[in-house]
Amino acid sequence: MSFRRRRPPGARGGPSDALTTDPADALAPEALPTPEPAIVRDDGHLMAAACDGDLDAFNLLVLRHERTVFTICLRLLRDVQAAEDATQDAFLRAWISARSFQGGSVRAWLLRIATNRAYDLLRVRARRPAAVLETEAAEIEPIWSTQSAIESPEAGALRDELGIYLERALTALPEDQRTVVLLADVQGCSYEETAAAAGAAVGTVKSRLSRGRAKLRQTLIDDPTAAELFDRYRRSQHETVDAPATRGRDSDDE
Amino acid sequence: MSDDRTQRGPGSEPERARHLDLDAMSLLLDDALPPAERAAAEAHLAACPDCREDYEELRATVRLLHGLPQYAPRRSFTLTPEQARLAVSPPRRLSWPGEGVLRWAALAVAALLLLTTVGQQTFDRSGGPAPSAPIAAPAPPQAAQPDFAASEQGAPEAAAPQAPAPAAADAEDAVSTEANHGTESMRKASESVDETRSGGAIPPGGVSGWRIAQLGLTLALLWLIVGIAGLRWMRRLH
Ligand SMILES: [Zn+2]
């Protein structure tokens, strides 16, 4: 009674003391056998369980983050098979080195492992001709980000066309800027997450991001066709701001 | 605007410094500027068409980036218990530990090679083929009889070096028989002068022992290097 019980979040405890004010103790295994559906376990708890060898907990993390990890691997490698290999390898490595997780964002930690793996593969394949993303990506189903819901159909169509130019411009970015832009702007990581995933300081991330964005903008407006599309896209954006939100991409076929 | 100038443009280029730099625009896009700077930046954007144009372009670029698709993988990457078990117990059994062992072996062989080279030179200088003798021992067939004689005297190879002084007589016997370099090596080294004078056949036998050892070690080292390179290659392919 007098000593303080210390128990990792995922560990099984013995019979708990009769009276306790700690709400976590109310969820002792004896009291409530695995209240899994009721409680959404956050990444940190799942990670702690994974450190104790709980594969199910780890696989929940895999399910939660595999799309993000796969997407960034695909953008870096521009090859579906290679992206799948890198993603699988990244999760295997994450499982092996789960104990080395230092806290913070699990997603950032996974993305760091995955981008490192993808860049390793990129360097190995450096001599091979790079596959083009648009042909490779056609094999798999794109999941459009939620932003499309508030765009006009015209803006959506323009954005799709511009996306091809943008993907190309991304591949031309220096590696450090590309990583940061993909993490922060494409995957929506915070500065802190991006810094952790890129292994850089937050200040470095900010300046890489700003330079990367500026370079992408310049690449778009340097190409005559892209510049015209870009101009129309910007004008459609201004309209969208005033117009009520139109949703139609999912229901209507254009 | 005068506020802007006093805040941001103390240098020699007040006109340029007044404009927003890319970092400030980028931070403003992310709503990450401190309130005071943010107010100043917005005031400047309202008044400066050039910066506003840049800013709008950047904003559209970031919006496009936000809108790039996410991709659903064709399969899930959850680990099977088998994968998890294999991954944890011997991670990369094929390449990593193999390469480590090979590397240590290569280091050891290289050290041995160095030792034999140094040893050969040392003993060449002092005139005796001493340490190589055990290696060369099986080679000369005529060594059988003197060997026999030496062991009859109760001084086999192991005991010999421990008692160099009383064994001097033995040594002379051995030297006279000329071919007993297999067993009495240490003593012979000390009697080098006699040896070089009388034992014409001994140095060639000793040198070939060194050479054989060096050749073997070199071959082993080469094989190890090839093995390490091969493992690296395989890992890269993987
Ligand atoms: Zn300006």
Short mmCIF file of C-alpha atoms and ligand atoms in Angstrom, two decimals:
data_model
loop_
_atom_site.label_atom_id
_atom_site.label_comp_id
_atom_site.label_asym_id
_atom_site.label_seq_id
_atom_site.Cartn_x
_atom_site.Cartn_y
_atom_site.Cartn_z
CA MET A 1 0.00 0.00 0.00
CA SER A 2 2.73 2.35 0.91
CA PHE A 3 4.86 1.88 -2.20
CA ARG A 4 3.80 3.33 -5.45
CA ARG A 5 2.85 0.82 -8.04
CA ARG A 6 4.40 1.41 -11.39
CA ARG A 7 2.90 -0.28 -14.32
CA PRO A 8 3.48 0.33 -18.05
CA PRO A 9 0.26 1.10 -19.87
CA GLY A 10 0.09 -2.16 -21.78
CA ALA A 11 1.27 -4.44 -19.01
CA ARG A 12 -0.98 -6.81 -17.15
CA GLY A 13 -1.23 -6.00 -13.53
CA GLY A 14 -1.90 -8.18 -10.58
CA PRO A 15 -5.10 -7.86 -8.55
CA SER A 16 -5.45 -4.19 -7.90
CA ASP A 17 -5.72 -2.68 -4.47
CA ALA A 18 -9.22 -2.38 -3.20
CA LEU A 19 -9.40 1.37 -3.04
CA THR A 20 -7.75 3.51 -5.62
CA THR A 21 -8.44 6.83 -7.19
CA ASP A 22 -6.46 6.21 -10.33
CA PRO A 23 -8.96 5.77 -13.18
CA ALA A 24 -6.47 3.63 -15.07
CA ASP A 25 -6.66 1.08 -12.30
CA ALA A 26 -10.40 0.77 -12.76
CA LEU A 27 -9.56 -0.79 -16.11
CA ALA A 28 -7.52 -3.57 -14.59
CA PRO A 29 -7.88 -6.75 -16.64
CA GLU A 30 -9.79 -8.51 -13.89
CA ALA A 31 -12.40 -5.79 -13.60
CA LEU A 32 -13.12 -5.31 -17.28
CA PRO A 33 -11.82 -7.92 -19.71
CA THR A 34 -10.44 -5.98 -22.70
CA PRO A 35 -12.83 -3.08 -23.23
CA GLU A 36 -11.38 -2.67 -26.73
CA PRO A 37 -14.30 -1.31 -28.74
CA ALA A 38 -15.35 1.24 -26.17
CA ILE A 39 -11.97 2.91 -25.93
CA VAL A 40 -9.96 4.19 -28.83
CA ARG A 41 -6.42 3.61 -27.71
CA ASP A 42 -4.13 6.39 -28.77
CA ASP A 43 -0.82 5.85 -30.51
CA GLY A 44 1.21 6.21 -27.36
CA HIS A 45 -0.68 3.45 -25.56
CA LEU A 46 -0.47 1.16 -28.54
CA MET A 47 3.22 1.84 -28.83
CA ALA A 48 3.78 1.02 -25.17
CA ALA A 49 1.92 -2.24 -25.65
CA ALA A 50 3.95 -2.99 -28.76
CA CYS A 51 7.13 -2.52 -26.75
CA ASP A 52 5.86 -5.26 -24.46
CA GLY A 53 5.49 -7.53 -27.45
CA ASP A 54 1.79 -6.96 -28.12
CA LEU A 55 1.59 -7.62 -31.84
CA ASP A 56 -2.12 -6.83 -32.03
CA ALA A 57 -1.49 -3.37 -30.64
CA PHE A 58 1.30 -2.86 -33.12
CA ASN A 59 -0.89 -3.98 -35.99
CA LEU A 60 -3.48 -1.41 -34.98
CA LEU A 61 -0.76 1.18 -35.47
CA VAL A 62 0.04 -0.35 -38.84
CA LEU A 63 -3.58 -0.10 -39.92
CA ARG A 64 -3.76 3.45 -38.68
CA HIS A 65 -0.68 4.71 -40.50
CA GLU A 66 -0.03 2.40 -43.42
CA ARG A 67 -1.77 4.65 -45.92
CA THR A 68 0.35 7.65 -44.99
CA VAL A 69 3.53 5.61 -44.97
CA PHE A 70 2.70 3.97 -48.27
CA THR A 71 1.75 7.25 -49.92
CA ILE A 72 5.00 8.98 -49.04
CA CYS A 73 6.99 5.92 -50.10
CA LEU A 74 5.14 5.88 -53.40
CA ARG A 75 5.88 9.55 -54.01
CA LEU A 76 9.54 9.07 -53.19
CA LEU A 77 10.04 5.85 -55.13
CA ARG A 78 7.47 6.33 -57.92
CA ASP A 79 7.03 2.58 -58.16
CA VAL A 80 4.19 0.66 -56.57
CA GLN A 81 6.11 -2.54 -55.90
CA ALA A 82 9.08 -0.68 -54.44
CA ALA A 83 6.77 1.44 -52.31
CA GLU A 84 5.09 -1.69 -50.97
CA ASP A 85 8.44 -3.23 -50.17
CA ALA A 86 9.64 -0.08 -48.44
CA THR A 87 6.42 0.17 -46.43
CA GLN A 88 6.53 -3.45 -45.32
CA ASP A 89 10.17 -3.15 -44.47
CA ALA A 90 9.56 0.03 -42.52
CA PHE A 91 6.89 -1.63 -40.36
CA LEU A 92 9.10 -4.65 -39.78
CA ARG A 93 11.90 -2.39 -38.67
CA ALA A 94 9.54 -0.42 -36.50
CA TRP A 95 8.44 -3.64 -34.81
CA ILE A 96 12.02 -4.74 -34.26
CA SER A 97 13.07 -1.40 -32.85
CA ALA A 98 9.85 -0.58 -31.02
CA ARG A 99 11.77 -0.20 -27.79
CA SER A 100 13.89 2.53 -29.30
CA PHE A 101 10.83 4.75 -29.67
CA GLN A 102 11.52 7.84 -27.59
CA GLY A 103 8.02 9.20 -27.31
CA GLY A 104 6.44 11.96 -29.33
CA SER A 105 4.51 11.33 -32.51
CA VAL A 106 4.34 7.69 -33.51
CA ARG A 107 3.40 8.74 -37.01
CA ALA A 108 6.52 10.88 -37.30
CA TRP A 109 8.65 8.02 -36.00
CA LEU A 110 7.16 5.63 -38.55
CA LEU A 111 7.56 8.17 -41.33
CA ARG A 112 11.19 8.66 -40.42
CA ILE A 113 11.87 4.94 -40.67
CA ALA A 114 9.96 4.74 -43.93
CA THR A 115 11.54 7.74 -45.64
CA ASN A 116 15.01 6.55 -44.64
CA ARG A 117 14.21 3.16 -46.13
CA ALA A 118 12.81 4.74 -49.28
CA TYR A 119 15.88 6.91 -49.75
CA ASP A 120 18.09 3.87 -49.24
CA LEU A 121 16.22 2.13 -52.02
CA LEU A 122 16.38 5.23 -54.19
CA ARG A 123 20.14 5.37 -53.89
CA VAL A 124 20.44 1.72 -54.77
CA ARG A 125 18.31 2.21 -57.86
CA ALA A 126 19.92 5.51 -58.75
CA ARG A 127 21.15 4.27 -62.08
CA ARG A 128 17.89 2.83 -63.22
CA PRO A 129 15.57 5.09 -65.18
CA ALA A 130 12.87 6.42 -62.92
CA ALA A 131 9.35 5.33 -63.56
CA VAL A 132 6.83 8.09 -64.00
CA LEU A 133 4.37 8.43 -61.17
CA GLU A 134 1.25 8.98 -63.22
CA THR A 135 1.60 5.69 -65.08
CA GLU A 136 2.49 3.75 -61.95
CA ALA A 137 -0.09 5.37 -59.79
CA ALA A 138 -2.81 4.39 -62.22
CA GLU A 139 -2.55 0.86 -60.86
CA ILE A 140 -3.80 1.81 -57.45
CA GLU A 141 -6.73 3.65 -56.11
CA PRO A 142 -6.14 7.26 -55.13
CA ILE A 143 -7.96 8.51 -52.09
CA TRP A 144 -8.60 12.18 -52.50
CA SER A 145 -8.04 14.38 -49.54
CA THR A 146 -11.05 15.87 -47.82
CA GLN A 147 -10.26 19.28 -49.19
CA SER A 148 -11.88 18.36 -52.48
CA ALA A 149 -15.24 18.48 -50.82
CA ILE A 150 -15.25 22.26 -50.68
CA GLU A 151 -13.92 22.79 -54.17
CA SER A 152 -15.92 23.57 -57.25
CA PRO A 153 -15.84 20.86 -59.90
CA GLU A 154 -13.82 23.16 -62.13
CA ALA A 155 -11.24 23.75 -59.45
CA GLY A 156 -11.10 20.02 -58.88
CA ALA A 157 -10.47 19.31 -62.55
CA LEU A 158 -7.81 21.99 -62.72
CA ARG A 159 -6.21 20.68 -59.62
CA ASP A 160 -6.03 17.19 -61.08
CA GLU A 161 -4.32 18.51 -64.19
CA LEU A 162 -1.94 20.65 -62.19
CA GLY A 163 -1.23 17.69 -59.96
CA ILE A 164 0.70 16.04 -62.76
CA TYR A 165 2.95 19.07 -63.10
CA LEU A 166 3.26 19.34 -59.37
CA GLU A 167 4.29 15.72 -58.93
CA ARG A 168 6.95 16.27 -61.55
CA ALA A 169 8.13 19.45 -59.86
CA LEU A 170 8.35 17.59 -56.57
CA THR A 171 10.74 15.04 -58.01
CA ALA A 172 13.00 17.89 -59.12
CA LEU A 173 13.28 19.35 -55.62
CA PRO A 174 16.42 18.77 -53.59
CA GLU A 175 16.00 15.77 -51.34
CA ASP A 176 15.80 17.65 -48.06
CA GLN A 177 13.20 20.07 -49.34
CA ARG A 178 11.17 17.33 -51.00
CA THR A 179 11.02 15.36 -47.77
CA VAL A 180 9.83 18.32 -45.78
CA VAL A 181 7.24 19.41 -48.35
CA LEU A 182 5.85 15.88 -48.60
CA LEU A 183 5.65 15.52 -44.85
CA ALA A 184 4.21 18.91 -44.03
CA ASP A 185 2.11 19.85 -47.04
CA VAL A 186 1.12 16.54 -48.60
CA GLN A 187 0.78 14.43 -45.46
CA GLY A 188 -0.25 17.29 -43.23
CA CYS A 189 2.34 16.85 -40.49
CA SER A 190 2.93 19.65 -38.03
CA TYR A 191 6.29 21.40 -37.93
CA GLU A 192 7.26 19.32 -34.92
CA GLU A 193 6.22 16.05 -36.53
CA THR A 194 7.98 17.00 -39.74
CA ALA A 195 11.12 17.84 -37.82
CA ALA A 196 11.02 14.50 -36.02
CA ALA A 197 10.33 12.60 -39.23
CA ALA A 198 13.03 14.41 -41.17
CA GLY A 199 15.55 14.30 -38.34
CA ALA A 200 15.99 18.07 -38.45
CA ALA A 201 15.39 21.05 -36.21
CA VAL A 202 12.08 22.88 -36.44
CA GLY A 203 13.85 26.02 -37.67
CA THR A 204 15.49 24.01 -40.44
CA VAL A 205 12.14 22.53 -41.37
CA LYS A 206 10.59 25.97 -41.68
CA SER A 207 13.24 27.27 -44.02
CA ARG A 208 13.34 24.09 -46.10
CA LEU A 209 9.59 24.23 -46.41
CA SER A 210 9.60 27.83 -47.49
CA ARG A 211 12.30 27.25 -50.08
CA GLY A 212 10.63 24.10 -51.35
CA ARG A 213 7.28 25.79 -51.74
CA ALA A 214 8.85 28.74 -53.55
CA LYS A 215 10.68 26.42 -55.90
CA LEU A 216 7.53 24.46 -56.69
CA ARG A 217 5.65 27.68 -57.38
CA GLN A 218 8.45 28.80 -59.69
CA THR A 219 8.48 25.50 -61.56
CA LEU A 220 4.75 25.73 -62.15
CA ILE A 221 4.78 29.29 -63.49
CA ASP A 222 7.86 28.66 -65.62
CA ASP A 223 5.96 26.14 -67.72
CA PRO A 224 3.56 27.97 -70.05
CA THR A 225 0.82 25.34 -69.94
CA ALA A 226 1.08 24.87 -66.21
CA ALA A 227 1.21 28.61 -65.68
CA GLU A 228 -2.09 29.07 -67.51
CA LEU A 229 -3.76 26.26 -65.56
CA PHE A 230 -2.32 27.68 -62.39
CA ASP A 231 -3.77 31.07 -63.15
CA ARG A 232 -7.22 29.64 -63.77
CA TYR A 233 -6.95 27.56 -60.64
CA ARG A 234 -6.16 30.62 -58.57
CA ARG A 235 -9.12 32.47 -59.97
CA SER A 236 -11.39 29.52 -59.26
CA GLN A 237 -10.10 29.53 -55.72
CA HIS A 238 -11.18 33.11 -55.25
CA GLU A 239 -14.66 32.22 -56.45
CA THR A 240 -14.85 29.27 -54.12
CA VAL A 241 -14.07 31.40 -51.15
CA ASP A 242 -17.19 33.46 -51.74
CA ALA A 243 -19.47 30.76 -53.14
CA PRO A 244 -21.16 28.31 -50.82
CA ALA A 245 -19.40 25.00 -50.61
CA THR A 246 -20.24 22.77 -53.52
CA ARG A 247 -19.86 19.10 -53.18
CA GLY A 248 -20.14 17.05 -56.30
CA ARG A 249 -17.00 15.10 -56.97
CA ASP A 250 -18.27 12.00 -55.33
CA SER A 251 -21.89 12.01 -56.49
CA ASP A 252 -21.69 13.54 -59.94
CA ASP A 253 -19.74 12.22 -62.84
CA GLU A 254 -18.32 14.97 -64.99
CA MET B 1 4.05 51.53 -43.64
CA SER B 2 6.41 53.79 -41.81
CA ASP B 3 6.12 51.38 -38.92
CA ASP B 4 7.15 48.61 -41.21
CA ARG B 5 10.17 50.45 -42.35
CA THR B 6 11.41 51.22 -38.90
CA GLN B 7 10.87 47.65 -37.80
CA ARG B 8 12.27 45.72 -40.70
CA GLY B 9 14.43 48.02 -42.72
CA PRO B 10 17.30 49.37 -40.68
CA GLY B 11 19.82 48.30 -43.34
CA SER B 12 21.03 49.87 -46.50
CA GLU B 13 18.08 48.66 -48.59
CA PRO B 14 14.97 49.96 -46.91
CA GLU B 15 12.84 49.45 -50.03
CA ARG B 16 13.61 45.75 -50.39
CA ALA B 17 13.69 44.97 -46.73
CA ARG B 18 10.19 46.25 -46.41
CA HIS B 19 8.88 43.40 -48.58
CA LEU B 20 7.99 40.11 -47.00
CA ASP B 21 10.61 37.45 -47.37
CA LEU B 22 9.76 33.89 -48.35
CA ASP B 23 10.10 32.56 -44.84
CA ALA B 24 7.66 35.10 -43.48
CA MET B 25 5.17 34.30 -46.26
CA SER B 26 5.55 30.60 -45.61
CA LEU B 27 4.96 31.04 -41.90
CA LEU B 28 2.00 33.30 -42.55
CA LEU B 29 0.51 30.61 -44.78
CA ASP B 30 0.78 28.17 -41.90
CA ASP B 31 -0.57 30.72 -39.46
CA ALA B 32 2.68 30.36 -37.56
CA LEU B 33 3.81 33.98 -37.27
CA PRO B 34 3.79 35.61 -33.84
CA PRO B 35 0.83 38.00 -33.55
CA ALA B 36 2.82 41.22 -33.90
CA GLU B 37 4.70 40.03 -36.98
CA ARG B 38 1.56 38.63 -38.41
CA ALA B 39 -0.24 41.96 -38.14
CA ALA B 40 2.67 43.73 -39.79
CA ALA B 41 2.82 41.15 -42.56
CA GLU B 42 -0.89 41.39 -43.26
CA ALA B 43 -0.68 45.15 -43.33
CA HIS B 44 2.12 44.94 -45.82
CA LEU B 45 0.27 42.46 -48.01
CA ALA B 46 -2.72 44.76 -48.09
CA ALA B 47 -0.57 47.59 -49.35
CA CYS B 48 1.94 45.84 -51.61
CA PRO B 49 0.61 44.23 -54.84
CA ASP B 50 3.95 42.54 -55.56
CA CYS B 51 4.06 40.72 -52.27
CA ARG B 52 0.37 39.96 -52.52
CA GLU B 53 0.91 38.32 -55.90
CA ASP B 54 3.77 36.22 -54.54
CA TYR B 55 1.78 35.29 -51.52
CA GLU B 56 -1.28 34.25 -53.52
CA GLU B 57 0.82 32.08 -55.76
CA LEU B 58 2.44 30.41 -52.81
CA ARG B 59 -0.91 29.89 -51.20
CA ALA B 60 -2.29 28.25 -54.32
CA THR B 61 0.79 26.03 -54.50
CA VAL B 62 0.34 24.88 -50.93
CA ARG B 63 -3.33 24.30 -51.54
CA LEU B 64 -2.46 22.12 -54.50
CA LEU B 65 -0.02 20.20 -52.36
CA HIS B 66 -2.71 19.67 -49.74
CA GLY B 67 -4.94 18.34 -52.48
CA LEU B 68 -2.53 15.76 -53.87
CA PRO B 69 -4.06 12.32 -53.50
CA GLN B 70 -3.29 9.80 -50.82
CA TYR B 71 -2.93 6.27 -52.08
CA ALA B 72 -4.54 3.19 -50.64
CA PRO B 73 -2.11 0.28 -50.76
CA ARG B 74 -3.26 -2.87 -52.54
CA ARG B 75 -2.72 -4.90 -49.41
CA SER B 76 -2.32 -4.36 -45.72
CA PHE B 77 1.07 -4.36 -44.06
CA THR B 78 0.06 -5.79 -40.71
CA LEU B 79 2.61 -8.30 -39.49
CA THR B 80 1.73 -11.95 -39.09
CA PRO B 81 2.93 -13.58 -35.87
CA GLU B 82 5.39 -15.50 -38.00
CA GLN B 83 6.83 -12.33 -39.52
CA ALA B 84 7.02 -10.69 -36.13
CA ARG B 85 8.79 -13.65 -34.59
CA LEU B 86 11.28 -14.02 -37.42
CA ALA B 87 11.91 -10.31 -37.48
CA VAL B 88 12.70 -10.12 -33.80
CA SER B 89 14.79 -13.22 -33.17
CA PRO B 90 17.32 -13.14 -36.00
CA PRO B 91 16.94 -9.87 -37.85
CA ARG B 92 18.54 -10.10 -41.30
CA ARG B 93 20.13 -13.40 -40.53
CA LEU B 94 21.42 -13.70 -44.04
CA SER B 95 23.46 -10.59 -44.35
CA TRP B 96 24.21 -8.72 -41.15
CA PRO B 97 25.80 -11.21 -38.77
CA GLY B 98 27.40 -13.06 -41.69
CA GLU B 99 29.11 -9.95 -42.80
CA GLY B 100 30.21 -9.11 -39.27
CA VAL B 101 31.82 -12.51 -38.81
CA LEU B 102 33.49 -12.31 -42.19
CA ARG B 103 34.82 -8.89 -41.39
CA TRP B 104 36.39 -10.05 -38.14
CA ALA B 105 37.82 -13.08 -39.86
CA ALA B 106 39.34 -10.89 -42.54
CA LEU B 107 40.84 -8.67 -39.88
CA ALA B 108 42.32 -11.67 -38.09
CA VAL B 109 43.77 -13.12 -41.27
CA ALA B 110 45.24 -9.76 -42.22
CA ALA B 111 46.86 -9.53 -38.80
CA LEU B 112 48.31 -13.04 -39.21
CA LEU B 113 49.62 -12.12 -42.63
CA LEU B 114 51.31 -9.09 -41.17
CA LEU B 115 52.77 -11.21 -38.39
CA THR B 116 54.21 -13.75 -40.75
CA THR B 117 55.72 -11.04 -42.92
CA VAL B 118 57.31 -9.34 -39.96
CA GLY B 119 58.38 -12.70 -38.56
CA GLN B 120 59.94 -13.77 -41.79
CA GLN B 121 61.96 -10.63 -42.09
CA THR B 122 63.10 -10.84 -38.48
CA PHE B 123 64.19 -14.42 -38.74
CA ASP B 124 65.68 -13.96 -42.17
CA ARG B 125 67.86 -11.29 -40.73
CA SER B 126 68.91 -13.48 -37.84
CA GLY B 127 69.44 -16.27 -40.33
CA GLY B 128 67.06 -18.92 -39.06
CA PRO B 129 63.84 -20.25 -40.49
CA ALA B 130 62.75 -21.09 -37.01
CA PRO B 131 59.00 -20.48 -36.59
CA SER B 132 58.15 -21.71 -40.03
CA ALA B 133 59.75 -25.01 -39.37
CA PRO B 134 56.63 -26.70 -37.98
CA ILE B 135 54.82 -25.81 -41.14
CA ALA B 136 57.60 -27.10 -43.30
CA ALA B 137 58.20 -30.15 -41.17
CA PRO B 138 56.16 -32.69 -43.11
CA ALA B 139 57.86 -31.75 -46.34
CA PRO B 140 61.41 -33.17 -46.23
CA PRO B 141 61.43 -36.96 -46.31
CA GLN B 142 65.06 -37.26 -45.31
CA ALA B 143 64.23 -35.64 -41.98
CA ALA B 144 62.83 -38.91 -40.70
CA GLN B 145 66.06 -40.45 -39.54
CA PRO B 146 67.54 -37.47 -37.68
CA ASP B 147 64.18 -36.83 -36.11
CA PHE B 148 64.22 -40.30 -34.82
CA ALA B 149 67.69 -39.79 -33.47
CA ALA B 150 66.73 -36.60 -31.75
CA SER B 151 63.73 -38.13 -30.02
CA GLU B 152 65.88 -41.03 -28.90
CA GLN B 153 67.93 -38.58 -26.96
CA GLY B 154 64.87 -37.73 -24.93
CA ALA B 155 64.51 -34.16 -26.14
CA PRO B 156 61.34 -33.89 -28.18
CA GLU B 157 60.28 -30.65 -29.70
CA ALA B 158 58.27 -29.33 -26.78
CA ALA B 159 61.02 -29.76 -24.22
CA ALA B 160 63.80 -28.43 -26.35
CA PRO B 161 63.29 -24.68 -26.18
CA GLN B 162 62.95 -24.75 -22.42
CA ALA B 163 66.46 -25.99 -21.95
CA PRO B 164 68.66 -24.32 -24.51
CA ALA B 165 72.02 -24.53 -22.74
CA PRO B 166 72.36 -28.26 -22.03
CA ALA B 167 70.80 -29.03 -25.35
CA ALA B 168 73.63 -27.44 -27.24
CA ALA B 169 75.17 -30.82 -27.89
CA ASP B 170 71.93 -32.02 -29.32
CA ALA B 171 71.88 -29.01 -31.53
CA GLU B 172 75.23 -29.83 -32.96
CA ASP B 173 74.07 -33.31 -33.67
CA ALA B 174 71.02 -31.99 -35.36
CA VAL B 175 72.92 -29.48 -37.39
CA SER B 176 75.33 -32.07 -38.51
CA THR B 177 72.51 -34.22 -39.77
CA GLU B 178 71.43 -31.12 -41.55
CA ALA B 179 67.74 -31.77 -41.89
CA ASN B 180 66.37 -31.63 -38.36
CA HIS B 181 64.84 -28.20 -38.64
CA GLY B 182 61.43 -29.64 -37.90
CA THR B 183 61.97 -30.33 -34.22
CA GLU B 184 64.88 -28.38 -32.84
CA SER B 185 64.05 -25.02 -34.25
CA MET B 186 64.61 -22.69 -31.32
CA ARG B 187 68.07 -23.94 -30.64
CA LYS B 188 68.99 -23.63 -34.22
CA ALA B 189 68.02 -20.02 -34.20
CA SER B 190 70.52 -19.42 -31.45
CA GLU B 191 73.18 -21.30 -33.36
CA SER B 192 72.57 -19.38 -36.50
CA VAL B 193 76.19 -18.91 -37.44
CA ASP B 194 76.89 -22.59 -37.50
CA GLU B 195 73.75 -23.19 -39.34
CA THR B 196 74.29 -20.76 -42.15
CA ARG B 197 77.76 -22.13 -42.56
CA SER B 198 77.00 -25.80 -42.59
CA GLY B 199 73.31 -26.13 -43.41
CA GLY B 200 72.96 -25.18 -47.01
CA ALA B 201 69.65 -26.95 -47.45
CA ILE B 202 67.85 -25.44 -44.49
CA PRO B 203 67.13 -21.87 -45.59
CA PRO B 204 65.25 -22.93 -48.75
CA GLY B 205 63.03 -25.25 -46.74
CA GLY B 206 62.26 -22.51 -44.17
CA VAL B 207 61.56 -19.86 -46.72
CA SER B 208 59.10 -22.06 -48.52
CA GLY B 209 57.31 -22.55 -45.20
CA TRP B 210 56.91 -18.80 -44.83
CA ARG B 211 55.81 -18.53 -48.41
CA ILE B 212 53.25 -21.27 -48.05
CA ALA B 213 51.84 -19.63 -44.96
CA GLN B 214 51.71 -16.24 -46.63
CA LEU B 215 50.17 -17.62 -49.77
CA GLY B 216 47.51 -19.42 -47.78
CA LEU B 217 46.73 -16.38 -45.70
CA THR B 218 46.59 -14.14 -48.75
CA LEU B 219 44.21 -16.52 -50.47
CA ALA B 220 42.04 -16.66 -47.36
CA LEU B 221 42.01 -12.89 -47.13
CA LEU B 222 41.03 -12.56 -50.78
CA TRP B 223 38.22 -15.05 -50.31
CA LEU B 224 36.96 -13.18 -47.28
CA ILE B 225 36.99 -9.88 -49.13
CA VAL B 226 35.13 -11.44 -52.03
CA GLY B 227 32.66 -12.92 -49.56
CA ILE B 228 32.02 -9.56 -47.88
CA ALA B 229 31.56 -7.84 -51.20
CA GLY B 230 29.20 -10.60 -52.29
CA LEU B 231 27.10 -10.26 -49.17
CA ARG B 232 26.87 -6.52 -49.64
CA TRP B 233 25.82 -7.00 -53.21
CA MET B 234 23.14 -9.47 -52.21
CA ARG B 235 21.85 -7.16 -49.53
CA ARG B 236 21.67 -4.35 -52.00
CA LEU B 237 19.70 -6.47 -54.42
CA HIS B 238 17.41 -7.44 -51.62
ZN ZN C 1 6.01 44.00 -50.68
#
